PDB file of C-alpha atoms and ligand atoms in Angstrom:
ATOM      1  CA  CYS H1236      -0.056  -0.040   0.178  1.00 50.00           C
ATOM      2  CA  LEU H1237       1.515   3.178  -1.063  1.00 51.00           C
ATOM      3  CA  ALA H1238       1.679   6.313   1.385  1.00 63.00           C
ATOM      4  CA  TRP H1239      -0.595   9.103   0.397  1.00 71.00           C
ATOM      5  CA  GLY H1240       1.989  11.418  -0.008  1.00 72.00           C
ATOM      6  CA  SER H1241       3.260  10.066  -3.305  1.00 75.00           C
ATOM      7  CA  ALA H1242       1.832  11.291  -6.371  1.00 73.00           C
ATOM      8  CA  SER H1243       1.404   7.434  -7.782  1.00 74.00           C
ATOM      9  CA  ALA H1244      -0.704   6.809  -4.837  1.00 71.00           C
ATOM     10  CA  GLN H1245      -2.880   9.802  -5.333  1.00 70.00           C
ATOM     11  CA  ASN H1246      -3.459   8.851  -8.843  1.00 75.00           C
ATOM     12  CA  ALA H1247      -4.013   5.229  -7.896  1.00 90.00           C
ATOM     13  CA  TYR H1248      -7.038   6.069  -5.782  1.00 96.00           C
ATOM     14  CA  PRO H1249      -9.210   4.208  -5.586  1.00 97.00           C
ATOM     15  CA  ASN H1250      -7.422   1.073  -6.226  1.00 96.00           C
ATOM     16  CA  HIS H1251      -9.964  -1.134  -4.247  1.00 97.00           C
ATOM     17  CA  PRO H1252     -13.713  -0.903  -3.487  1.00 98.00           C
ATOM     18  CA  ILE H1253     -15.018   1.763  -1.531  1.00 98.00           C
ATOM     19  CA  SER H1254     -17.227   1.153   1.367  1.00 98.00           C
ATOM     20  CA  LEU H1255     -20.476   3.531   1.837  1.00 98.00           C
ATOM     21  CA  VAL H1256     -22.034   3.161   5.242  1.00 98.00           C
ATOM     22  CA  VAL H1257     -25.666   3.476   5.458  1.00 98.00           C
ATOM     23  CA  PRO H1258     -27.118   3.921   9.129  1.00 98.00           C
ATOM     24  CA  PHE H1259     -30.408   2.029   8.625  1.00 98.00           C
ATOM     25  CA  ALA H1260     -31.910  -1.210   7.209  1.00 98.00           C
ATOM     26  CA  ALA H1261     -31.388  -2.332   3.692  1.00 98.00           C
ATOM     27  CA  GLY H1262     -34.365  -1.686   1.489  1.00 97.00           C
ATOM     28  CA  GLY H1263     -35.448   1.523   3.547  1.00 98.00           C
ATOM     29  CA  PRO H1264     -35.100   4.907   1.995  1.00 98.00           C
ATOM     30  CA  THR H1265     -31.502   5.806   2.790  1.00 98.00           C
ATOM     31  CA  ASP H1266     -30.670   2.620   1.515  1.00 98.00           C
ATOM     32  CA  VAL H1267     -32.462   3.190  -1.927  1.00 97.00           C
ATOM     33  CA  VAL H1268     -30.629   6.561  -2.234  1.00 98.00           C
ATOM     34  CA  ALA H1269     -27.281   4.953  -1.283  1.00 98.00           C
ATOM     35  CA  ARG H1270     -27.222   2.117  -3.819  1.00 98.00           C
ATOM     36  CA  SER H1271     -28.379   4.106  -6.589  1.00 98.00           C
ATOM     37  CA  LEU H1272     -26.022   6.760  -6.038  1.00 98.00           C
ATOM     38  CA  GLY H1273     -23.321   4.318  -5.190  1.00 98.00           C
ATOM     39  CA  ALA H1274     -23.729   2.467  -8.580  1.00 98.00           C
ATOM     40  CA  SER H1275     -23.765   5.786 -10.393  1.00 98.00           C
ATOM     41  CA  MET H1276     -20.461   7.006  -8.711  1.00 98.00           C
ATOM     42  CA  ALA H1277     -18.767   3.657  -9.545  1.00 98.00           C
ATOM     43  CA  LYS H1278     -18.921   4.402 -13.141  1.00 98.00           C
ATOM     44  CA  THR H1279     -16.494   7.818 -12.375  1.00 98.00           C
ATOM     45  CA  LEU H1280     -14.387   6.128  -9.948  1.00 98.00           C
ATOM     46  CA  GLY H1281     -13.647   2.937 -11.571  1.00 98.00           C
ATOM     47  CA  GLN H1282     -14.223   0.952  -8.525  1.00 98.00           C
ATOM     48  CA  SER H1283     -17.351  -0.339  -6.944  1.00 98.00           C
ATOM     49  CA  VAL H1284     -18.945   1.173  -4.097  1.00 98.00           C
ATOM     50  CA  ILE H1285     -19.875  -1.197  -1.338  1.00 98.00           C
ATOM     51  CA  ILE H1286     -22.959  -0.341   0.699  1.00 98.00           C
ATOM     52  CA  GLU H1287     -22.678  -1.449   4.260  1.00 98.00           C
ATOM     53  CA  ASN H1288     -25.808  -1.275   6.326  1.00 98.00           C
ATOM     54  CA  ARG H1289     -24.837  -0.516   9.989  1.00 98.00           C
ATOM     55  CA  THR H1290     -27.962  -0.173  11.947  1.00 97.00           C
ATOM     56  CA  GLY H1291     -28.881   0.968  15.684  1.00 94.00           C
ATOM     57  CA  ALA H1292     -29.537   3.806  17.879  1.00 94.00           C
ATOM     58  CA  GLY H1293     -31.185   5.721  15.179  1.00 94.00           C
ATOM     59  CA  GLY H1294     -28.073   5.906  12.857  1.00 96.00           C
ATOM     60  CA  THR H1295     -25.630   6.973  15.462  1.00 96.00           C
ATOM     61  CA  LEU H1296     -23.779   3.584  15.664  1.00 97.00           C
ATOM     62  CA  ALA H1297     -23.084   4.234  11.979  1.00 98.00           C
ATOM     63  CA  SER H1298     -21.787   7.794  12.162  1.00 98.00           C
ATOM     64  CA  GLN H1299     -19.729   6.870  15.355  1.00 98.00           C
ATOM     65  CA  HIS H1300     -18.187   3.903  13.289  1.00 98.00           C
ATOM     66  CA  VAL H1301     -17.174   6.122  10.428  1.00 98.00           C
ATOM     67  CA  ALA H1302     -15.798   8.857  12.600  1.00 98.00           C
ATOM     68  CA  ARG H1303     -13.304   6.214  14.171  1.00 98.00           C
ATOM     69  CA  ALA H1304     -12.652   4.562  10.832  1.00 98.00           C
ATOM     70  CA  THR H1305      -9.262   4.745   9.242  1.00 98.00           C
ATOM     71  CA  PRO H1306      -9.114   8.226   7.286  1.00 98.00           C
ATOM     72  CA  ASP H1307      -7.943   6.359   3.879  1.00 97.00           C
ATOM     73  CA  GLY H1308     -10.307   7.183   1.468  1.00 98.00           C
ATOM     74  CA  TYR H1309     -12.158   4.062   1.557  1.00 98.00           C
ATOM     75  CA  THR H1310     -14.755   4.559   4.046  1.00 98.00           C
ATOM     76  CA  PHE H1311     -17.629   7.131   3.535  1.00 98.00           C
ATOM     77  CA  LEU H1312     -21.071   7.601   5.364  1.00 98.00           C
ATOM     78  CA  ILE H1313     -24.332   8.851   3.795  1.00 98.00           C
ATOM     79  CA  HIS H1314     -26.644  10.302   6.442  1.00 98.00           C
ATOM     80  CA  HIS H1315     -29.569  12.454   6.644  1.00 98.00           C
ATOM     81  CA  ASN H1316     -31.126  15.095   9.233  1.00 98.00           C
ATOM     82  CA  GLY H1317     -30.103  12.530  11.915  1.00 97.00           C
ATOM     83  CA  MET H1318     -26.468  13.760  11.476  1.00 98.00           C
ATOM     84  CA  ALA H1319     -27.930  17.356  12.796  1.00 97.00           C
ATOM     85  CA  THR H1320     -30.466  16.077  15.157  1.00 96.00           C
ATOM     86  CA  ALA H1321     -28.332  13.591  17.230  1.00 96.00           C
ATOM     87  CA  PRO H1322     -26.695  16.179  19.538  1.00 95.00           C
ATOM     88  CA  ALA H1323     -29.670  17.454  20.956  1.00 95.00           C
ATOM     89  CA  LEU H1324     -31.361  13.923  20.909  1.00 95.00           C
ATOM     90  CA  TYR H1325     -28.293  11.714  22.683  1.00 94.00           C
ATOM     91  CA  ARG H1326     -26.677  13.809  25.855  1.00 89.00           C
ATOM     92  CA  LYS H1327     -23.866  11.189  25.470  1.00 91.00           C
ATOM     93  CA  LEU H1328     -22.952  11.237  21.818  1.00 94.00           C
ATOM     94  CA  SER H1329     -19.330   9.629  21.144  1.00 94.00           C
ATOM     95  CA  PHE H1330     -18.601  11.839  18.216  1.00 97.00           C
ATOM     96  CA  ASN H1331     -19.320  15.513  17.026  1.00 97.00           C
ATOM     97  CA  PRO H1332     -20.646  16.050  13.743  1.00 98.00           C
ATOM     98  CA  LEU H1333     -19.218  19.360  13.289  1.00 97.00           C
ATOM     99  CA  THR H1334     -15.705  18.450  14.217  1.00 97.00           C
ATOM    100  CA  ASP H1335     -14.857  14.536  13.694  1.00 98.00           C
ATOM    101  CA  PHE H1336     -15.818  14.462   9.779  1.00 98.00           C
ATOM    102  CA  ALA H1337     -14.585  15.524   6.656  1.00 98.00           C
ATOM    103  CA  TYR H1338     -17.344  16.676   4.245  1.00 98.00           C
ATOM    104  CA  VAL H1339     -18.063  15.582   0.750  1.00 98.00           C
ATOM    105  CA  GLY H1340     -21.389  17.119  -0.486  1.00 98.00           C
ATOM    106  CA  GLN H1341     -25.131  16.844  -0.190  1.00 98.00           C
ATOM    107  CA  VAL H1342     -27.268  14.344  -2.499  1.00 98.00           C
ATOM    108  CA  ALA H1343     -31.096  14.982  -2.713  1.00 98.00           C
ATOM    109  CA  ASP H1344     -33.855  16.372  -0.799  1.00 98.00           C
ATOM    110  CA  VAL H1345     -36.721  14.067   0.008  1.00 98.00           C
ATOM    111  CA  PRO H1346     -40.333  14.536   1.181  1.00 98.00           C
ATOM    112  CA  MET H1347     -41.869  12.698   3.972  1.00 98.00           C
ATOM    113  CA  THR H1348     -45.305  11.173   4.000  1.00 98.00           C
ATOM    114  CA  LEU H1349     -47.754  10.238   7.161  1.00 98.00           C
ATOM    115  CA  LEU H1350     -49.192   6.998   6.413  1.00 98.00           C
ATOM    116  CA  GLY H1351     -51.839   4.683   8.355  1.00 98.00           C
ATOM    117  CA  ARG H1352     -52.179   0.867   7.914  1.00 98.00           C
ATOM    118  CA  LYS H1353     -54.729   0.124   5.389  1.00 98.00           C
ATOM    119  CA  ASP H1354     -57.593  -0.681   7.559  1.00 97.00           C
ATOM    120  CA  LEU H1355     -57.064   2.131  10.101  1.00 98.00           C
ATOM    121  CA  PRO H1356     -60.595   3.362  10.678  1.00 98.00           C
ATOM    122  CA  ALA H1357     -59.341   7.070   9.773  1.00 97.00           C
ATOM    123  CA  ASP H1358     -59.686   8.856   6.492  1.00 95.00           C
ATOM    124  CA  GLY H1359     -58.147  11.979   5.397  1.00 95.00           C
ATOM    125  CA  MET H1360     -56.315  14.565   7.857  1.00 96.00           C
ATOM    126  CA  ALA H1361     -59.759  15.285   9.551  1.00 96.00           C
ATOM    127  CA  GLY H1362     -60.237  11.623  10.085  1.00 97.00           C
ATOM    128  CA  PHE H1363     -56.420  10.961  11.154  1.00 98.00           C
ATOM    129  CA  ILE H1364     -56.573  13.649  13.619  1.00 98.00           C
ATOM    130  CA  LYS H1365     -59.883  12.799  15.011  1.00 98.00           C
ATOM    131  CA  TYR H1366     -58.800   9.258  15.552  1.00 98.00           C
ATOM    132  CA  ALA H1367     -55.301  10.181  17.000  1.00 98.00           C
ATOM    133  CA  LYS H1368     -56.880  12.593  19.735  1.00 97.00           C
ATOM    134  CA  GLU H1369     -59.575   9.820  20.377  1.00 98.00           C
ATOM    135  CA  ASN H1370     -57.124   6.960  20.735  1.00 98.00           C
ATOM    136  CA  GLY H1371     -53.853   8.540  22.109  1.00 96.00           C
ATOM    137  CA  ASN H1372     -51.436   6.051  23.367  1.00 97.00           C
ATOM    138  CA  LYS H1373     -53.155   3.297  21.734  1.00 98.00           C
ATOM    139  CA  VAL H1374     -52.067   4.324  18.701  1.00 98.00           C
ATOM    140  CA  ASN H1375     -48.900   2.543  17.691  1.00 98.00           C
ATOM    141  CA  LEU H1376     -46.250   4.749  15.694  1.00 98.00           C
ATOM    142  CA  ALA H1377     -43.373   2.942  14.102  1.00 98.00           C
ATOM    143  CA  ASN H1378     -40.000   4.875  13.549  1.00 97.00           C
ATOM    144  CA  ALA H1379     -36.364   3.827  12.917  1.00 97.00           C
ATOM    145  CA  GLY H1380     -35.100   4.867  16.365  1.00 95.00           C
ATOM    146  CA  LEU H1381     -34.060   8.228  18.166  1.00 94.00           C
ATOM    147  CA  GLY H1382     -32.479  10.242  15.247  1.00 95.00           C
ATOM    148  CA  ALA H1383     -34.227   8.876  12.334  1.00 97.00           C
ATOM    149  CA  VAL H1384     -36.246  11.218  10.671  1.00 97.00           C
ATOM    150  CA  SER H1385     -39.247   9.225  10.972  1.00 98.00           C
ATOM    151  CA  GLN H1386     -38.746   9.656  14.694  1.00 96.00           C
ATOM    152  CA  LEU H1387     -38.456  13.554  14.188  1.00 95.00           C
ATOM    153  CA  CYS H1388     -41.467  13.772  11.826  1.00 97.00           C
ATOM    154  CA  GLY H1389     -43.388  11.409  14.716  1.00 97.00           C
ATOM    155  CA  MET H1390     -42.511  13.596  17.684  1.00 94.00           C
ATOM    156  CA  LEU H1391     -43.355  16.922  15.855  1.00 95.00           C
ATOM    157  CA  LEU H1392     -46.704  15.278  14.881  1.00 96.00           C
ATOM    158  CA  GLN H1393     -47.503  14.386  18.609  1.00 96.00           C
ATOM    159  CA  GLU H1394     -46.311  17.670  19.520  1.00 94.00           C
ATOM    160  CA  SER H1395     -48.492  19.461  17.334  1.00 95.00           C
ATOM    161  CA  LEU H1396     -51.711  17.311  17.886  1.00 96.00           C
ATOM    162  CA  GLY H1397     -50.854  17.354  21.592  1.00 96.00           C
ATOM    163  CA  VAL H1398     -51.178  13.554  21.805  1.00 97.00           C
ATOM    164  CA  GLN H1399     -48.731  10.934  23.065  1.00 96.00           C
ATOM    165  CA  PHE H1400     -48.551   7.794  20.795  1.00 97.00           C
ATOM    166  CA  THR H1401     -46.801   4.344  21.648  1.00 97.00           C
ATOM    167  CA  THR H1402     -43.704   4.396  19.759  1.00 96.00           C
ATOM    168  CA  ILE H1403     -42.254   1.432  18.350  1.00 97.00           C
ATOM    169  CA  PRO H1404     -38.734   1.555  17.190  1.00 97.00           C
ATOM    170  CA  TYR H1405     -37.179  -0.693  14.176  1.00 97.00           C
ATOM    171  CA  ALA H1406     -33.773  -0.888  13.028  1.00 97.00           C
ATOM    172  CA  GLY H1407     -35.126   1.458   9.779  1.00 98.00           C
ATOM    173  CA  THR H1408     -38.248   2.007   8.005  1.00 98.00           C
ATOM    174  CA  ALA H1409     -37.891  -1.006   5.632  1.00 98.00           C
ATOM    175  CA  PRO H1410     -38.761  -3.199   8.469  1.00 98.00           C
ATOM    176  CA  ALA H1411     -40.946  -0.453  10.072  1.00 98.00           C
ATOM    177  CA  MET H1412     -42.958  -0.643   6.593  1.00 98.00           C
ATOM    178  CA  THR H1413     -43.039  -4.104   6.744  1.00 98.00           C
ATOM    179  CA  ALA H1414     -44.671  -4.130  10.038  1.00 98.00           C
ATOM    180  CA  LEU H1415     -47.414  -1.508   8.853  1.00 98.00           C
ATOM    181  CA  LEU H1416     -48.177  -3.676   5.718  1.00 98.00           C
ATOM    182  CA  GLY H1417     -48.545  -6.603   8.011  1.00 98.00           C
ATOM    183  CA  GLY H1418     -51.006  -4.345  10.565  1.00 98.00           C
ATOM    184  CA  GLN H1419     -48.781  -4.792  13.345  1.00 98.00           C
ATOM    185  CA  VAL H1420     -48.509  -0.792  13.583  1.00 98.00           C
ATOM    186  CA  ASP H1421     -50.993   1.816  13.052  1.00 98.00           C
ATOM    187  CA  VAL H1422     -48.790   4.903  11.749  1.00 98.00           C
ATOM    188  CA  LEU H1423     -45.852   5.636   9.982  1.00 98.00           C
ATOM    189  CA  CYS H1424     -44.030   8.963   9.082  1.00 98.00           C
ATOM    190  CA  ASP H1425     -41.494   7.944   6.094  1.00 98.00           C
ATOM    191  CA  GLN H1426     -39.565   9.356   3.090  1.00 98.00           C
ATOM    192  CA  THR H1427     -41.193   9.275  -0.432  1.00 98.00           C
ATOM    193  CA  THR H1428     -38.070   7.166  -1.553  1.00 97.00           C
ATOM    194  CA  GLN H1429     -39.640   4.035   0.266  1.00 97.00           C
ATOM    195  CA  THR H1430     -43.233   5.303   0.178  1.00 98.00           C
ATOM    196  CA  ILE H1431     -44.308   5.981  -3.397  1.00 97.00           C
ATOM    197  CA  PRO H1432     -44.581   2.393  -4.633  1.00 96.00           C
ATOM    198  CA  GLN H1433     -46.762   1.527  -1.358  1.00 98.00           C
ATOM    199  CA  ILE H1434     -48.875   4.454  -1.870  1.00 98.00           C
ATOM    200  CA  LYS H1435     -49.363   3.675  -5.767  1.00 96.00           C
ATOM    201  CA  ALA H1436     -50.274   0.214  -5.178  1.00 98.00           C
ATOM    202  CA  GLU H1437     -52.726   1.309  -2.418  1.00 97.00           C
ATOM    203  CA  ARG H1438     -51.393  -0.925   0.185  1.00 98.00           C
ATOM    204  CA  VAL H1439     -51.216   2.092   2.725  1.00 98.00           C
ATOM    205  CA  LYS H1440     -53.492   4.732   3.793  1.00 98.00           C
ATOM    206  CA  LEU H1441     -51.981   8.251   2.567  1.00 98.00           C
ATOM    207  CA  PHE H1442     -52.936  11.060   5.044  1.00 98.00           C
ATOM    208  CA  GLY H1443     -50.465  13.998   3.525  1.00 98.00           C
ATOM    209  CA  VAL H1444     -47.142  15.039   2.904  1.00 98.00           C
ATOM    210  CA  THR H1445     -44.697  16.945   5.230  1.00 98.00           C
ATOM    211  CA  THR H1446     -43.652  19.763   2.750  1.00 97.00           C
ATOM    212  CA  LEU H1447     -45.396  23.115   3.032  1.00 97.00           C
ATOM    213  CA  ASP H1448     -46.167  22.744  -0.832  1.00 96.00           C
ATOM    214  CA  ARG H1449     -47.750  19.668  -2.503  1.00 97.00           C
ATOM    215  CA  ILE H1450     -45.194  17.558  -4.501  1.00 96.00           C
ATOM    216  CA  LYS H1451     -45.132  16.896  -7.964  1.00 94.00           C
ATOM    217  CA  THR H1452     -45.136  12.887  -7.752  1.00 94.00           C
ATOM    218  CA  LEU H1453     -48.559  13.078  -5.587  1.00 96.00           C
ATOM    219  CA  PRO H1454     -50.194  16.057  -6.585  1.00 95.00           C
ATOM    220  CA  ASP H1455     -53.495  14.953  -5.004  1.00 95.00           C
ATOM    221  CA  ALA H1456     -51.909  14.597  -1.541  1.00 97.00           C
ATOM    222  CA  PRO H1457     -52.617  17.318   0.905  1.00 97.00           C
ATOM    223  CA  THR H1458     -49.842  18.744   2.842  1.00 98.00           C
ATOM    224  CA  LEU H1459     -50.158  18.462   6.702  1.00 98.00           C
ATOM    225  CA  GLN H1460     -50.541  22.082   6.881  1.00 97.00           C
ATOM    226  CA  GLU H1461     -53.493  22.227   4.783  1.00 97.00           C
ATOM    227  CA  GLY H1462     -54.779  19.418   6.808  1.00 96.00           C
ATOM    228  CA  GLY H1463     -54.580  21.786   9.784  1.00 95.00           C
ATOM    229  CA  LEU H1464     -51.374  21.206  11.245  1.00 96.00           C
ATOM    230  CA  LYS H1465     -50.077  24.904  10.839  1.00 95.00           C
ATOM    231  CA  GLY H1466     -46.421  25.393   9.680  1.00 95.00           C
ATOM    232  CA  PHE H1467     -45.719  21.526   9.950  1.00 96.00           C
ATOM    233  CA  GLU H1468     -42.579  20.662   7.738  1.00 96.00           C
ATOM    234  CA  VAL H1469     -39.890  18.017   7.516  1.00 96.00           C
ATOM    235  CA  LYS H1470     -37.615  18.004   4.532  1.00 95.00           C
ATOM    236  CA  VAL H1471     -35.166  15.330   4.400  1.00 98.00           C
ATOM    237  CA  TRP H1472     -31.640  16.069   3.112  1.00 98.00           C
ATOM    238  CA  HIS H1473     -28.527  13.812   2.691  1.00 98.00           C
ATOM    239  CA  GLY H1474     -24.947  14.423   3.117  1.00 98.00           C
ATOM    240  CA  VAL H1475     -21.893  12.248   2.155  1.00 98.00           C
ATOM    241  CA  TYR H1476     -19.361  12.411   5.007  1.00 98.00           C
ATOM    242  CA  ALA H1477     -15.829  10.820   5.579  1.00 98.00           C
ATOM    243  CA  PRO H1478     -13.532  10.515   8.757  1.00 98.00           C
ATOM    244  CA  LYS H1479     -11.799  13.420   9.544  1.00 98.00           C
ATOM    245  CA  GLY H1480      -8.262  13.406   8.174  1.00 98.00           C
ATOM    246  CA  THR H1481      -9.366  11.717   4.923  1.00 98.00           C
ATOM    247  CA  PRO H1482      -6.821  13.080   2.429  1.00 97.00           C
ATOM    248  CA  PRO H1483      -8.019  15.978   0.247  1.00 97.00           C
ATOM    249  CA  GLU H1484      -7.139  14.107  -2.890  1.00 96.00           C
ATOM    250  CA  ALA H1485      -9.503  11.297  -1.915  1.00 97.00           C
ATOM    251  CA  ILE H1486     -12.451  13.794  -1.232  1.00 98.00           C
ATOM    252  CA  ALA H1487     -12.089  15.651  -4.164  1.00 98.00           C
ATOM    253  CA  LYS H1488     -12.334  12.396  -6.293  1.00 98.00           C
ATOM    254  CA  PHE H1489     -15.144  11.078  -4.240  1.00 98.00           C
ATOM    255  CA  ASN H1490     -16.793  14.681  -4.695  1.00 98.00           C
ATOM    256  CA  THR H1491     -16.140  14.569  -8.767  1.00 98.00           C
ATOM    257  CA  ALA H1492     -17.868  11.136  -8.534  1.00 98.00           C
ATOM    258  CA  LEU H1493     -20.732  12.453  -6.749  1.00 98.00           C
ATOM    259  CA  ARG H1494     -21.188  15.594  -8.794  1.00 98.00           C
ATOM    260  CA  ALA H1495     -21.190  13.323 -11.837  1.00 98.00           C
ATOM    261  CA  ALA H1496     -23.754  10.969 -10.418  1.00 98.00           C
ATOM    262  CA  LEU H1497     -26.102  13.887  -9.679  1.00 98.00           C
ATOM    263  CA  LYS H1498     -26.239  14.395 -13.508  1.00 98.00           C
ATOM    264  CA  ASP H1499     -26.489  10.601 -14.245  1.00 98.00           C
ATOM    265  CA  PRO H1500     -29.760  10.479 -16.067  1.00 98.00           C
ATOM    266  CA  VAL H1501     -29.920   6.835 -14.489  1.00 98.00           C
ATOM    267  CA  PHE H1502     -29.803   8.327 -10.906  1.00 98.00           C
ATOM    268  CA  THR H1503     -31.768  11.339 -11.389  1.00 98.00           C
ATOM    269  CA  GLN H1504     -34.741   9.826 -13.022  1.00 98.00           C
ATOM    270  CA  LYS H1505     -34.960   7.157 -10.426  1.00 97.00           C
ATOM    271  CA  MET H1506     -34.966  10.020  -7.811  1.00 97.00           C
ATOM    272  CA  ALA H1507     -37.564  11.957  -9.635  1.00 97.00           C
ATOM    273  CA  GLU H1508     -39.749   8.721  -9.602  1.00 96.00           C
ATOM    274  CA  LEU H1509     -39.566   8.486  -5.852  1.00 96.00           C
ATOM    275  CA  GLY H1510     -40.160  12.281  -5.239  1.00 96.00           C
ATOM    276  CA  ALA H1511     -36.725  12.991  -4.331  1.00 97.00           C
ATOM    277  CA  GLU H1512     -35.014  16.432  -5.788  1.00 97.00           C
ATOM    278  CA  ILE H1513     -31.306  16.733  -6.635  1.00 98.00           C
ATOM    279  CA  VAL H1514     -29.835  19.379  -4.722  1.00 98.00           C
ATOM    280  CA  PRO H1515     -28.381  22.630  -6.573  1.00 98.00           C
ATOM    281  CA  GLU H1516     -24.419  22.626  -7.222  1.00 97.00           C
ATOM    282  CA  SER H1517     -23.867  25.207  -4.411  1.00 97.00           C
ATOM    283  CA  LYS H1518     -25.140  22.395  -1.969  1.00 98.00           C
ATOM    284  CA  GLN H1519     -22.820  19.695  -3.948  1.00 98.00           C
ATOM    285  CA  SER H1520     -19.658  20.703  -2.336  1.00 98.00           C
ATOM    286  CA  PRO H1521     -17.872  20.210   0.850  1.00 98.00           C
ATOM    287  CA  GLU H1522     -18.509  23.645   2.036  1.00 98.00           C
ATOM    288  CA  GLY H1523     -22.240  23.491   0.935  1.00 98.00           C
ATOM    289  CA  LEU H1524     -22.538  20.512   3.268  1.00 98.00           C
ATOM    290  CA  GLN H1525     -20.482  21.798   6.135  1.00 98.00           C
ATOM    291  CA  THR H1526     -22.531  25.126   6.085  1.00 98.00           C
ATOM    292  CA  TRP H1527     -25.987  23.273   5.898  1.00 98.00           C
ATOM    293  CA  LEU H1528     -24.800  20.972   8.716  1.00 98.00           C
ATOM    294  CA  GLN H1529     -24.238  23.783  11.053  1.00 98.00           C
ATOM    295  CA  SER H1530     -27.495  25.659  10.377  1.00 97.00           C
ATOM    296  CA  GLU H1531     -29.383  22.429  10.725  1.00 97.00           C
ATOM    297  CA  VAL H1532     -27.669  21.546  13.792  1.00 97.00           C
ATOM    298  CA  ASP H1533     -28.776  25.079  15.290  1.00 96.00           C
ATOM    299  CA  LYS H1534     -32.240  24.514  13.923  1.00 95.00           C
ATOM    300  CA  TRP H1535     -33.160  21.117  15.016  1.00 93.00           C
ATOM    301  CA  GLY H1536     -31.211  21.450  18.440  1.00 92.00           C
ATOM    302  CA  GLY H1537     -33.453  24.540  19.394  1.00 91.00           C
ATOM    303  CA  ILE H1538     -36.761  22.584  18.053  1.00 91.00           C
ATOM    304  CA  ILE H1539     -35.547  19.363  20.105  1.00 91.00           C
ATOM    305  CA  ARG H1540     -34.623  21.132  22.965  1.00 89.00           C
ATOM    306  CA  LYS H1541     -37.960  22.807  23.321  1.00 88.00           C
ATOM    307  CA  VAL H1542     -39.765  19.718  22.908  1.00 87.00           C
ATOM    308  CA  GLY H1543     -37.537  17.950  25.313  1.00 82.00           C
ATOM    309  CA  VAL H1544     -36.932  14.410  23.903  1.00 77.00           C
ATOM    310  CA  TYR H1545     -33.760  12.767  24.631  1.00 78.00           C
ATOM    311  CA  ALA H1546     -31.635   9.562  25.260  1.00 79.00           C
ATOM    312  CA  ASP H1547     -29.073   9.630  28.026  1.00 66.00           C
TER     313      ASP H1547
HETATM  314  C1  MLT L2194     -35.353   7.413   9.069  1.00 57.26           C
HETATM  315  O1  MLT L2194     -34.675   8.406   9.405  1.00 57.26           O
HETATM  316  O2  MLT L2194     -36.370   7.236   9.318  1.00 57.26           O
HETATM  317  C2  MLT L2194     -34.624   6.678   7.800  1.00 57.26           C
HETATM  318  O3  MLT L2194     -34.672   6.973   6.673  1.00 57.26           O
HETATM  319  C3  MLT L2194     -34.987   5.264   7.896  1.00 57.26           C
HETATM  320  C4  MLT L2194     -34.338   4.207   6.823  1.00 57.26           C
HETATM  321  O4  MLT L2194     -33.511   4.679   5.931  1.00 57.26           O
HETATM  322  O5  MLT L2194     -34.587   3.181   6.970  1.00 57.26           O
END
């Protein structure tokens, strides 16, 4: 293995497969984005991008793993808003999102949808709100753990309804969706990157979308705001990270491959079908991700501390 200092080592990078760590279960929304992205990036890198699902603790185990990984340009992490909410949600976090990583860039923004099991006796947002208020903690809400966006959305939902559901955590929203389809849980808030196929096949009840405006892929779905939850908004963003100390040459090459993927029709069409929007070029850079992350740590930290949800 050549030292990074030599020109030939830098030219040879990457000379073996690269690992892209996904903090949630295979088949779920984060995994769907990661696999399509990795396949597209591999075309530029000339090496395969291996998806490694490291689940647990709402994504924080994966982040911790990558923060401590050898910074050699062969381990990266894809994560969403959870990177920014973790410091407020976990009092004893073993890594710092703002100081323990090198930043590559952002990928795509994804709306969320509020779903019920197919036979839930509630229709539309008005029906959902009535059902939620009447049944309170008898309602089972699935999520992907403290730090998942499904948890973030569920937390804001309960807060704005003034109800407390019974929360059931899974290793990702792929198993949470399986539980919803099987009728073992009642409600799930999840990203369109996983939910659109289930919504289109009418295997779940759709109550609304979590963006302030309606979305192109589900034009008939009302926003939660239209449904009566004023100002309700959760938008999911995705960043790619490396352990701090990763050689700048490796970051630059990985970023070039990322930008190429964000223009690759195979990737962009798949994202469009699933309701995801590729980020503008200003967010595709390391600086674009770092600045955004800081603003999100500040934004969600404030909201979460107000609600007062956290783990020791
Ligand atoms: C979540 O945060 O809810 C995740 O996106 C879940 C997942 O990817 O499984």
